[in-house]
Amino acid sequence: MSAEFDLFVIGAGSGGVRAARFAAGFGARVAIAESRYLGGTCVNVGCVPKKLLVYGSHYREEFEQAAGYGWTVDGARFDWARLIAGKNREIARLNEAYRRLLLEAGVQLLEGHARILDAHTVELGGARYRTKQLLIATGSWPQRPEIPGAELGITSNEAFFLPALPPRVLVVGGGYIAVEFAGIFRGCGAQVCLLHRGEQLLRGFDSGLREQLALELRQRGIALEFGVQPQGIERRPDGSLATTLADGRVLASDCVLFATGRRPMLDGLGLEQLPLARDARGYLAVDAGYQTSVPGVHALGDVIGRVPLTPVALAEGMALARRLFRPQEFQPVDYQGIPTAVFSQPSLATVGLSEEAARAAGHRLKIFESRFRPMKLSLTESPERSYMKLVVDADSDRVLGCHLLGPEAGEIMQGLAVALTAGASKRQFDQTLGIHPTLAEEFVSLRAPVRTDS
């Protein structure tokens, strides 16, 4: 045996790193193993590089709007390869920052593929490690649909490393990744078609947001095809791709991006050695304290499939470290009212219940909403409209949900999330003075409900 630990973590993504650092801070002997890249999906092929590409893609629109404010922008050119190179440098910096965080916390970092031999033994690089507690935090991996020619398409993983901007992109999917990359490619100058099997984007979000986003994407020149699915992809002699749809049509493109879901990344971990229970989707089943069906083996983050968001994985990692090594401080993660943002163009953000979810939960509702032109666009020819909604319990006056489509939606929604966590009422929203002139002040200026349940 090479060493013995109190906690051995497999996977140095958001949740794994947080659990390892906090556990080490509580005095535990901790090791963490990573076979790909420090920081996991979020840092390398997820939230961080995606936001950088979103920033890059926004400049085209900014240049167009600048004329309304007296600016003439001549000779502006876009270089995709330069954007990707800059993104790569920033991600490399963050990889090293994660390395320093782990080492400074006293965590032993093991780089290589870890394989589980039993609930307390892990093998890596020919060495075996004993541990009292084992944590699986290996995240998830994008899936391709099982259709002929699926290998000709790419996933979000590969999209971050494309050597050049494809002139025509077909995006397949209707969730976060699909709408975000559709905006990125379109903003950078590509022709984009988004293909989705459902009747509307972003399942689970408030219907008002979904409808307004679809309108805005179309106004930006993104073609939306709903209620259809690809049946196969072929490579044409000129190198382009021909995607056949279920209705018989054939769409031509230079790149097909599959944003069709993710699966738990459990390949090659040796889980055949452990009778770990899984849910119907294949994710590891855990209790409220992230204990799997095998004592001493824990799991969290995307691998358990609860809420696949980085802040949730961070909270789960902190909670597990406390449960194992500071049990008097343990508090379970509250999965209700989690704020989230989609960095579509325009962006949207939400916290709390949608109108549909609130009504299904039995609440009698008052709905406040507004559509208007953002002030920044008042001197431009942009037809973009912002949309906001408050979902209020008509009996208690408590605000159940806040929803926004518009500039800096995520930044605005973070503050509103604090208000909802504190149980704010609509009356308290009304009593709050706005910051003028801002988009955010509209949330405290909505006075008359557009509809009230009887």
Short mmCIF file of C-alpha atoms in Angstrom, two decimals:
data_model
loop_
_atom_site.label_atom_id
_atom_site.label_comp_id
_atom_site.label_asym_id
_atom_site.label_seq_id
_atom_site.Cartn_x
_atom_site.Cartn_y
_atom_site.Cartn_z
CA MET A 1 0.00 0.00 0.00
CA SER A 2 1.25 3.49 -0.88
CA ALA A 3 -0.75 5.47 1.67
CA GLU A 4 -3.84 5.51 3.81
CA PHE A 5 -6.38 8.32 3.81
CA ASP A 6 -9.49 9.41 5.63
CA LEU A 7 -11.06 10.45 2.32
CA PHE A 8 -10.18 9.51 -1.23
CA VAL A 9 -11.92 11.57 -3.92
CA ILE A 10 -12.17 10.43 -7.53
CA GLY A 11 -12.76 13.44 -9.75
CA ALA A 12 -11.28 16.94 -9.36
CA GLY A 13 -14.29 18.89 -10.58
CA SER A 14 -16.27 21.46 -8.64
CA GLY A 15 -17.84 19.08 -6.11
CA GLY A 16 -14.81 16.85 -5.63
CA VAL A 17 -12.39 19.71 -5.12
CA ARG A 18 -14.71 21.45 -2.66
CA ALA A 19 -15.17 18.26 -0.62
CA ALA A 20 -11.42 17.56 -0.63
CA ARG A 21 -10.41 21.07 0.42
CA PHE A 22 -12.94 21.35 3.22
CA ALA A 23 -12.20 17.86 4.50
CA ALA A 24 -8.49 18.65 4.60
CA GLY A 25 -9.27 21.89 6.39
CA PHE A 26 -11.12 19.87 9.00
CA GLY A 27 -7.96 17.86 9.64
CA ALA A 28 -8.64 14.81 7.46
CA ARG A 29 -5.98 13.07 5.39
CA VAL A 30 -7.27 13.55 1.84
CA ALA A 31 -6.25 12.44 -1.64
CA ILE A 32 -7.90 13.40 -4.92
CA ALA A 33 -7.44 11.65 -8.27
CA GLU A 34 -8.05 13.22 -11.68
CA SER A 35 -7.44 11.62 -15.07
CA ARG A 36 -8.29 14.55 -17.37
CA TYR A 37 -8.15 18.14 -16.21
CA LEU A 38 -8.33 19.98 -12.91
CA GLY A 39 -11.57 21.86 -12.39
CA GLY A 40 -13.75 19.34 -14.20
CA THR A 41 -16.38 20.16 -16.80
CA CYS A 42 -17.17 23.65 -15.49
CA VAL A 43 -13.64 25.00 -15.81
CA ASN A 44 -12.55 23.16 -18.93
CA VAL A 45 -15.51 22.39 -21.21
CA GLY A 46 -18.45 24.04 -19.47
CA CYS A 47 -19.43 27.20 -17.63
CA VAL A 48 -16.17 29.15 -17.78
CA PRO A 49 -15.08 28.70 -21.41
CA LYS A 50 -18.71 28.98 -22.51
CA LYS A 51 -19.06 32.39 -20.82
CA LEU A 52 -15.82 33.53 -22.48
CA LEU A 53 -17.18 32.54 -25.90
CA VAL A 54 -20.48 34.27 -25.09
CA TYR A 55 -18.55 37.46 -24.30
CA GLY A 56 -16.65 37.14 -27.58
CA SER A 57 -19.79 36.61 -29.62
CA HIS A 58 -21.49 39.70 -28.15
CA TYR A 59 -19.10 42.17 -29.78
CA ARG A 60 -20.68 41.85 -33.20
CA GLU A 61 -23.95 43.14 -31.75
CA GLU A 62 -22.14 45.81 -29.73
CA PHE A 63 -20.44 47.11 -32.88
CA GLU A 64 -23.79 47.29 -34.69
CA GLN A 65 -25.40 49.19 -31.82
CA ALA A 66 -22.48 51.59 -31.45
CA ALA A 67 -23.61 53.62 -34.47
CA GLY A 68 -26.68 54.81 -32.57
CA TYR A 69 -24.38 56.33 -29.98
CA GLY A 70 -22.17 58.20 -32.42
CA TRP A 71 -19.46 55.62 -32.95
CA THR A 72 -18.19 54.49 -36.32
CA VAL A 73 -16.49 51.13 -36.20
CA ASP A 74 -14.53 50.55 -39.41
CA GLY A 75 -12.68 47.42 -40.40
CA ALA A 76 -13.85 45.22 -37.52
CA ARG A 77 -12.84 41.61 -38.15
CA PHE A 78 -13.38 38.44 -36.18
CA ASP A 79 -10.79 35.69 -35.69
CA TRP A 80 -12.23 32.50 -34.16
CA ALA A 81 -8.79 30.93 -33.71
CA ARG A 82 -7.64 33.95 -31.72
CA LEU A 83 -10.69 33.71 -29.45
CA ILE A 84 -10.06 30.00 -28.83
CA ALA A 85 -6.37 30.63 -28.12
CA GLY A 86 -7.25 33.29 -25.56
CA LYS A 87 -9.78 30.96 -23.97
CA ASN A 88 -7.17 28.19 -23.77
CA ARG A 89 -4.71 30.46 -21.99
CA GLU A 90 -7.29 31.42 -19.40
CA ILE A 91 -8.31 27.81 -18.79
CA ALA A 92 -4.65 26.79 -18.38
CA ARG A 93 -4.31 29.53 -15.75
CA LEU A 94 -7.36 28.23 -13.91
CA ASN A 95 -6.04 24.65 -14.04
CA GLU A 96 -2.93 25.80 -12.21
CA ALA A 97 -5.01 27.80 -9.76
CA TYR A 98 -6.93 24.64 -8.88
CA ARG A 99 -3.65 22.79 -8.42
CA ARG A 100 -2.42 25.43 -5.98
CA LEU A 101 -5.70 25.42 -4.06
CA LEU A 102 -5.50 21.68 -3.52
CA LEU A 103 -1.84 21.58 -2.57
CA GLU A 104 -2.12 24.58 -0.25
CA ALA A 105 -5.05 22.89 1.48
CA GLY A 106 -2.87 19.85 2.13
CA VAL A 107 -4.64 17.55 -0.32
CA GLN A 108 -2.50 14.94 -2.07
CA LEU A 109 -3.11 15.27 -5.81
CA LEU A 110 -2.83 12.09 -7.87
CA GLU A 111 -3.02 12.54 -11.63
CA GLY A 112 -4.15 9.42 -13.44
CA HIS A 113 -7.09 7.08 -13.84
CA ALA A 114 -8.31 5.67 -10.53
CA ARG A 115 -9.97 2.28 -10.35
CA ILE A 116 -11.97 1.06 -7.37
CA LEU A 117 -11.01 -2.36 -6.03
CA ASP A 118 -13.40 -2.34 -3.09
CA ALA A 119 -15.14 0.17 -0.83
CA HIS A 120 -11.85 1.10 0.85
CA THR A 121 -9.20 0.43 -1.79
CA VAL A 122 -8.33 2.40 -4.93
CA GLU A 123 -5.67 1.58 -7.54
CA LEU A 124 -3.90 4.24 -9.58
CA GLY A 125 -0.71 3.99 -11.61
CA GLY A 126 0.15 0.58 -10.20
CA ALA A 127 -0.14 1.73 -6.59
CA ARG A 128 -2.93 0.90 -4.16
CA TYR A 129 -4.42 3.33 -1.67
CA ARG A 130 -6.53 2.55 1.39
CA THR A 131 -9.19 4.96 2.55
CA LYS A 132 -11.83 5.11 5.26
CA GLN A 133 -14.23 7.04 3.04
CA LEU A 134 -14.47 7.07 -0.75
CA LEU A 135 -16.12 9.81 -2.83
CA ILE A 136 -17.11 9.42 -6.49
CA ALA A 137 -17.37 12.84 -8.11
CA THR A 138 -16.59 12.07 -11.75
CA GLY A 139 -19.33 14.20 -13.29
CA SER A 140 -21.11 13.62 -16.58
CA TRP A 141 -20.33 13.30 -20.26
CA PRO A 142 -22.24 14.50 -23.35
CA GLN A 143 -24.23 11.97 -25.34
CA ARG A 144 -24.79 11.59 -29.07
CA PRO A 145 -28.10 10.20 -30.35
CA GLU A 146 -28.06 6.65 -31.69
CA ILE A 147 -28.51 7.50 -35.35
CA PRO A 148 -26.44 6.62 -38.45
CA GLY A 149 -23.58 9.07 -38.86
CA ALA A 150 -23.76 10.45 -35.33
CA GLU A 151 -19.97 10.25 -35.17
CA LEU A 152 -19.82 13.00 -37.81
CA GLY A 153 -21.29 15.46 -35.34
CA ILE A 154 -19.62 17.04 -32.34
CA THR A 155 -20.63 17.71 -28.74
CA SER A 156 -19.95 20.73 -26.56
CA ASN A 157 -16.63 19.14 -25.59
CA GLU A 158 -15.29 19.43 -29.13
CA ALA A 159 -17.01 22.77 -29.82
CA PHE A 160 -14.58 24.51 -27.49
CA PHE A 161 -11.64 23.42 -29.65
CA LEU A 162 -12.88 23.88 -33.20
CA PRO A 163 -9.94 25.21 -35.26
CA ALA A 164 -12.20 27.48 -37.32
CA LEU A 165 -15.72 28.88 -37.18
CA PRO A 166 -18.04 26.67 -39.29
CA PRO A 167 -20.01 28.81 -41.79
CA ARG A 168 -23.21 26.83 -41.17
CA VAL A 169 -24.06 25.12 -37.89
CA LEU A 170 -26.93 22.79 -37.07
CA VAL A 171 -27.53 22.60 -33.31
CA VAL A 172 -29.58 19.62 -32.11
CA GLY A 173 -31.23 20.07 -28.71
CA GLY A 174 -33.32 22.51 -26.74
CA GLY A 175 -31.63 22.96 -23.35
CA TYR A 176 -28.99 25.25 -21.87
CA ILE A 177 -26.14 24.06 -24.08
CA ALA A 178 -28.15 24.18 -27.30
CA VAL A 179 -29.44 27.74 -26.95
CA GLU A 180 -26.12 29.04 -25.61
CA PHE A 181 -24.05 27.63 -28.47
CA ALA A 182 -26.65 28.69 -31.01
CA GLY A 183 -26.12 32.26 -29.77
CA ILE A 184 -22.34 31.91 -29.73
CA PHE A 185 -22.10 30.64 -33.30
CA ARG A 186 -24.62 33.17 -34.60
CA GLY A 187 -22.94 36.05 -32.79
CA CYS A 188 -19.60 35.08 -34.29
CA GLY A 189 -21.09 35.17 -37.78
CA ALA A 190 -22.26 31.64 -38.62
CA GLN A 191 -25.64 30.69 -40.07
CA VAL A 192 -27.41 28.70 -37.36
CA CYS A 193 -30.38 26.35 -37.31
CA LEU A 194 -31.53 24.91 -33.99
CA LEU A 195 -33.39 21.61 -34.22
CA HIS A 196 -35.43 20.42 -31.24
CA ARG A 197 -37.77 17.47 -30.83
CA GLY A 198 -39.98 19.39 -28.37
CA GLU A 199 -42.47 22.14 -29.07
CA GLN A 200 -40.53 24.80 -27.15
CA LEU A 201 -37.04 25.46 -25.77
CA LEU A 202 -35.84 25.02 -22.19
CA ARG A 203 -38.21 22.48 -20.70
CA GLY A 204 -39.05 23.28 -17.08
CA PHE A 205 -38.61 27.04 -17.38
CA ASP A 206 -41.49 29.49 -17.19
CA SER A 207 -43.56 29.56 -20.38
CA GLY A 208 -43.22 33.34 -20.69
CA LEU A 209 -39.43 33.09 -20.80
CA ARG A 210 -39.52 30.24 -23.29
CA GLU A 211 -41.85 32.03 -25.69
CA GLN A 212 -39.96 35.32 -25.56
CA LEU A 213 -36.58 33.62 -26.02
CA ALA A 214 -37.79 31.81 -29.14
CA LEU A 215 -38.97 35.14 -30.58
CA GLU A 216 -35.66 36.84 -29.80
CA LEU A 217 -33.57 34.02 -31.28
CA ARG A 218 -35.54 34.18 -34.52
CA GLN A 219 -35.07 37.96 -34.65
CA ARG A 220 -31.32 37.36 -34.41
CA GLY A 221 -31.47 35.16 -37.49
CA ILE A 222 -31.40 31.76 -35.80
CA ALA A 223 -33.74 29.32 -37.55
CA LEU A 224 -35.78 27.24 -35.09
CA GLU A 225 -37.22 23.87 -36.05
CA PHE A 226 -39.51 22.36 -33.42
CA GLY A 227 -41.11 18.93 -33.25
CA VAL A 228 -38.54 17.23 -35.48
CA GLN A 229 -35.58 14.90 -34.95
CA PRO A 230 -32.55 13.93 -37.01
CA GLN A 231 -32.60 10.43 -38.49
CA GLY A 232 -29.08 10.30 -39.88
CA ILE A 233 -26.06 12.29 -41.07
CA GLU A 234 -23.96 11.80 -44.18
CA ARG A 235 -20.77 13.46 -45.41
CA ARG A 236 -21.10 15.01 -48.85
CA PRO A 237 -18.24 15.04 -51.41
CA ASP A 238 -17.63 18.76 -50.73
CA GLY A 239 -17.08 18.03 -47.04
CA SER A 240 -20.41 19.42 -45.84
CA LEU A 241 -22.91 17.43 -43.81
CA ALA A 242 -26.42 16.36 -44.85
CA THR A 243 -28.77 15.73 -41.95
CA THR A 244 -31.97 13.85 -42.77
CA LEU A 245 -34.96 14.67 -40.59
CA ALA A 246 -37.82 12.43 -39.56
CA ASP A 247 -40.14 14.35 -41.90
CA GLY A 248 -37.91 13.58 -44.88
CA ARG A 249 -36.25 16.97 -45.26
CA VAL A 250 -32.47 17.22 -45.58
CA LEU A 251 -30.58 20.09 -43.93
CA ALA A 252 -27.12 21.06 -45.13
CA SER A 253 -24.49 22.33 -42.71
CA ASP A 254 -20.76 22.38 -42.07
CA CYS A 255 -21.05 21.30 -38.45
CA VAL A 256 -23.66 19.42 -36.41
CA LEU A 257 -23.52 20.05 -32.67
CA PHE A 258 -25.37 17.55 -30.50
CA ALA A 259 -26.66 19.07 -27.26
CA THR A 260 -28.87 16.08 -26.54
CA GLY A 261 -28.19 15.35 -22.91
CA ARG A 262 -25.46 13.96 -20.68
CA ARG A 263 -24.82 10.70 -18.87
CA PRO A 264 -23.00 9.95 -15.60
CA MET A 265 -19.29 9.46 -16.25
CA LEU A 266 -18.63 6.10 -14.58
CA ASP A 267 -16.59 4.37 -17.29
CA GLY A 268 -13.65 2.28 -16.13
CA LEU A 269 -14.07 3.01 -12.43
CA GLY A 270 -14.39 -0.63 -11.47
CA LEU A 271 -17.93 -0.26 -10.23
CA GLU A 272 -18.54 -3.90 -11.06
CA GLN A 273 -16.70 -4.51 -7.80
CA LEU A 274 -19.36 -2.61 -5.85
CA PRO A 275 -23.12 -3.23 -5.87
CA LEU A 276 -23.92 0.48 -6.09
CA ALA A 277 -27.62 1.16 -6.63
CA ARG A 278 -28.58 3.44 -9.53
CA ASP A 279 -31.75 5.28 -10.40
CA ALA A 280 -33.80 4.69 -13.54
CA ARG A 281 -31.59 7.07 -15.54
CA GLY A 282 -28.34 5.35 -14.57
CA TYR A 283 -27.16 7.92 -12.01
CA LEU A 284 -25.77 6.78 -8.67
CA ALA A 285 -28.46 6.68 -5.98
CA VAL A 286 -27.58 8.44 -2.72
CA ASP A 287 -29.37 9.43 0.48
CA ALA A 288 -29.66 12.95 1.92
CA GLY A 289 -26.05 12.77 3.11
CA TYR A 290 -24.64 11.55 -0.27
CA GLN A 291 -24.11 8.00 1.00
CA THR A 292 -24.51 5.37 -1.72
CA SER A 293 -25.96 1.93 -1.14
CA VAL A 294 -22.47 0.78 -0.04
CA PRO A 295 -21.31 2.02 3.40
CA GLY A 296 -18.29 4.29 3.16
CA VAL A 297 -18.84 5.10 -0.51
CA HIS A 298 -20.32 8.50 -1.37
CA ALA A 299 -21.23 10.35 -4.55
CA LEU A 300 -22.24 13.90 -5.47
CA GLY A 301 -22.39 16.39 -8.31
CA ASP A 302 -23.48 15.52 -11.82
CA VAL A 303 -22.88 11.82 -11.18
CA ILE A 304 -26.00 11.70 -8.98
CA GLY A 305 -28.12 13.65 -11.45
CA ARG A 306 -30.02 15.89 -9.02
CA VAL A 307 -29.41 19.47 -10.16
CA PRO A 308 -26.47 19.62 -12.60
CA LEU A 309 -25.20 23.09 -11.71
CA THR A 310 -21.76 24.06 -10.44
CA PRO A 311 -22.98 25.94 -7.31
CA VAL A 312 -25.04 22.87 -6.38
CA ALA A 313 -22.01 20.58 -6.66
CA LEU A 314 -20.02 23.03 -4.53
CA ALA A 315 -22.72 23.02 -1.86
CA GLU A 316 -22.90 19.22 -1.94
CA GLY A 317 -19.12 18.93 -1.55
CA MET A 318 -19.13 21.24 1.45
CA ALA A 319 -22.07 19.41 2.99
CA LEU A 320 -20.40 16.01 2.64
CA ALA A 321 -17.12 17.21 4.14
CA ARG A 322 -19.01 18.51 7.14
CA ARG A 323 -21.10 15.37 7.54
CA LEU A 324 -18.00 13.18 7.54
CA PHE A 325 -15.59 15.34 9.55
CA ARG A 326 -17.65 18.06 11.28
CA PRO A 327 -21.01 16.34 11.79
CA GLN A 328 -22.15 18.97 14.29
CA GLU A 329 -22.04 21.52 11.43
CA PHE A 330 -23.78 19.40 8.80
CA GLN A 331 -26.78 20.89 7.02
CA PRO A 332 -28.39 19.19 4.03
CA VAL A 333 -28.43 21.11 0.76
CA ASP A 334 -31.74 22.84 0.07
CA TYR A 335 -32.68 22.04 -3.51
CA GLN A 336 -35.68 24.37 -3.51
CA GLY A 337 -35.45 27.81 -5.05
CA ILE A 338 -32.08 27.35 -6.77
CA PRO A 339 -31.32 30.36 -9.00
CA THR A 340 -30.00 29.69 -12.48
CA ALA A 341 -29.08 31.59 -15.62
CA VAL A 342 -28.97 30.61 -19.28
CA PHE A 343 -26.39 32.62 -21.22
CA SER A 344 -28.46 32.70 -24.34
CA GLN A 345 -28.64 35.91 -26.37
CA PRO A 346 -30.42 37.68 -24.80
CA SER A 347 -29.66 36.00 -21.49
CA LEU A 348 -32.30 34.77 -19.08
CA ALA A 349 -32.35 33.92 -15.40
CA THR A 350 -34.84 32.60 -12.92
CA VAL A 351 -35.29 31.74 -9.27
CA GLY A 352 -38.17 29.98 -7.56
CA LEU A 353 -41.27 28.53 -9.18
CA SER A 354 -42.52 29.02 -12.70
CA GLU A 355 -46.16 30.00 -13.13
CA GLU A 356 -46.94 26.45 -14.24
CA ALA A 357 -45.12 24.78 -11.33
CA ALA A 358 -46.64 27.11 -8.75
CA ARG A 359 -50.15 26.46 -10.00
CA ALA A 360 -49.51 22.70 -10.11
CA ALA A 361 -48.38 22.91 -6.47
CA GLY A 362 -51.80 24.27 -5.53
CA HIS A 363 -51.04 27.97 -5.13
CA ARG A 364 -53.63 30.59 -6.04
CA LEU A 365 -51.61 33.11 -8.01
CA LYS A 366 -51.21 36.71 -8.94
CA ILE A 367 -49.03 37.17 -12.02
CA PHE A 368 -47.13 40.37 -12.71
CA GLU A 369 -45.25 40.71 -15.99
CA SER A 370 -43.85 43.29 -18.35
CA ARG A 371 -42.30 43.48 -21.82
CA PHE A 372 -40.30 46.56 -22.79
CA ARG A 373 -37.33 47.83 -24.73
CA PRO A 374 -34.09 48.00 -22.69
CA MET A 375 -32.89 51.59 -22.36
CA LYS A 376 -29.53 50.75 -23.91
CA LEU A 377 -31.29 49.94 -27.18
CA SER A 378 -33.35 53.14 -27.32
CA LEU A 379 -30.92 54.80 -29.76
CA THR A 380 -30.54 51.71 -31.92
CA GLU A 381 -32.66 49.87 -34.45
CA SER A 382 -32.68 46.66 -32.42
CA PRO A 383 -36.16 45.14 -32.01
CA GLU A 384 -35.12 43.27 -28.83
CA ARG A 385 -37.53 43.28 -25.93
CA SER A 386 -36.92 42.34 -22.31
CA TYR A 387 -39.42 40.26 -20.39
CA MET A 388 -39.92 39.91 -16.65
CA LYS A 389 -42.41 38.11 -14.46
CA LEU A 390 -43.21 37.80 -10.77
CA VAL A 391 -45.20 34.79 -9.58
CA VAL A 392 -46.96 35.68 -6.30
CA ASP A 393 -49.07 33.60 -3.93
CA ALA A 394 -52.39 35.44 -3.87
CA ASP A 395 -53.21 34.36 -0.32
CA SER A 396 -49.91 34.93 1.51
CA ASP A 397 -48.47 37.64 -0.80
CA ARG A 398 -45.15 35.74 -0.86
CA VAL A 399 -43.15 35.99 -4.08
CA LEU A 400 -42.77 32.43 -5.36
CA GLY A 401 -40.79 33.05 -8.52
CA CYS A 402 -38.85 35.72 -10.41
CA HIS A 403 -38.08 35.40 -14.13
CA LEU A 404 -36.15 37.68 -16.47
CA LEU A 405 -35.07 37.70 -20.10
CA GLY A 406 -32.80 40.62 -20.81
CA PRO A 407 -29.32 42.14 -20.43
CA GLU A 408 -27.31 40.92 -17.42
CA ALA A 409 -30.18 38.70 -16.32
CA GLY A 410 -27.90 36.52 -14.20
CA GLU A 411 -26.40 39.46 -12.33
CA ILE A 412 -29.85 40.83 -11.50
CA MET A 413 -31.31 37.48 -10.48
CA GLN A 414 -28.58 36.76 -7.93
CA GLY A 415 -29.83 39.58 -5.73
CA LEU A 416 -33.45 38.55 -6.15
CA ALA A 417 -32.49 35.03 -5.09
CA VAL A 418 -31.48 36.42 -1.69
CA ALA A 419 -34.89 38.07 -1.40
CA LEU A 420 -36.75 34.87 -2.23
CA THR A 421 -34.58 32.84 0.17
CA ALA A 422 -35.55 35.33 2.88
CA GLY A 423 -39.25 34.83 2.03
CA ALA A 424 -39.90 38.29 0.61
CA SER A 425 -43.49 39.37 -0.04
CA LYS A 426 -44.80 41.35 -2.99
CA ARG A 427 -45.51 44.19 -0.56
CA GLN A 428 -41.80 44.26 0.36
CA PHE A 429 -40.89 44.37 -3.33
CA ASP A 430 -43.27 47.33 -3.70
CA GLN A 431 -41.72 49.10 -0.69
CA THR A 432 -38.22 48.77 -2.11
CA LEU A 433 -36.93 51.81 -3.98
CA GLY A 434 -35.55 51.20 -7.42
CA ILE A 435 -32.17 52.22 -8.79
CA HIS A 436 -32.97 54.52 -11.70
CA PRO A 437 -32.57 54.12 -14.60
CA THR A 438 -31.91 50.39 -14.62
CA LEU A 439 -33.52 47.25 -15.93
CA ALA A 440 -33.59 45.78 -12.42
CA GLU A 441 -35.82 48.54 -11.02
CA GLU A 442 -38.72 47.18 -13.05
CA PHE A 443 -38.97 44.30 -10.58
CA VAL A 444 -39.97 46.74 -7.82
CA SER A 445 -42.23 48.74 -10.13
CA LEU A 446 -44.68 46.03 -11.18
CA ARG A 447 -47.92 47.20 -9.55
CA ALA A 448 -50.94 45.72 -11.32
CA PRO A 449 -51.24 41.95 -11.86
CA VAL A 450 -51.94 40.85 -15.43
CA ARG A 451 -54.00 37.93 -14.12
CA THR A 452 -55.22 36.60 -10.79
CA ASP A 453 -56.54 33.13 -10.08
CA SER A 454 -60.10 33.00 -8.81
#
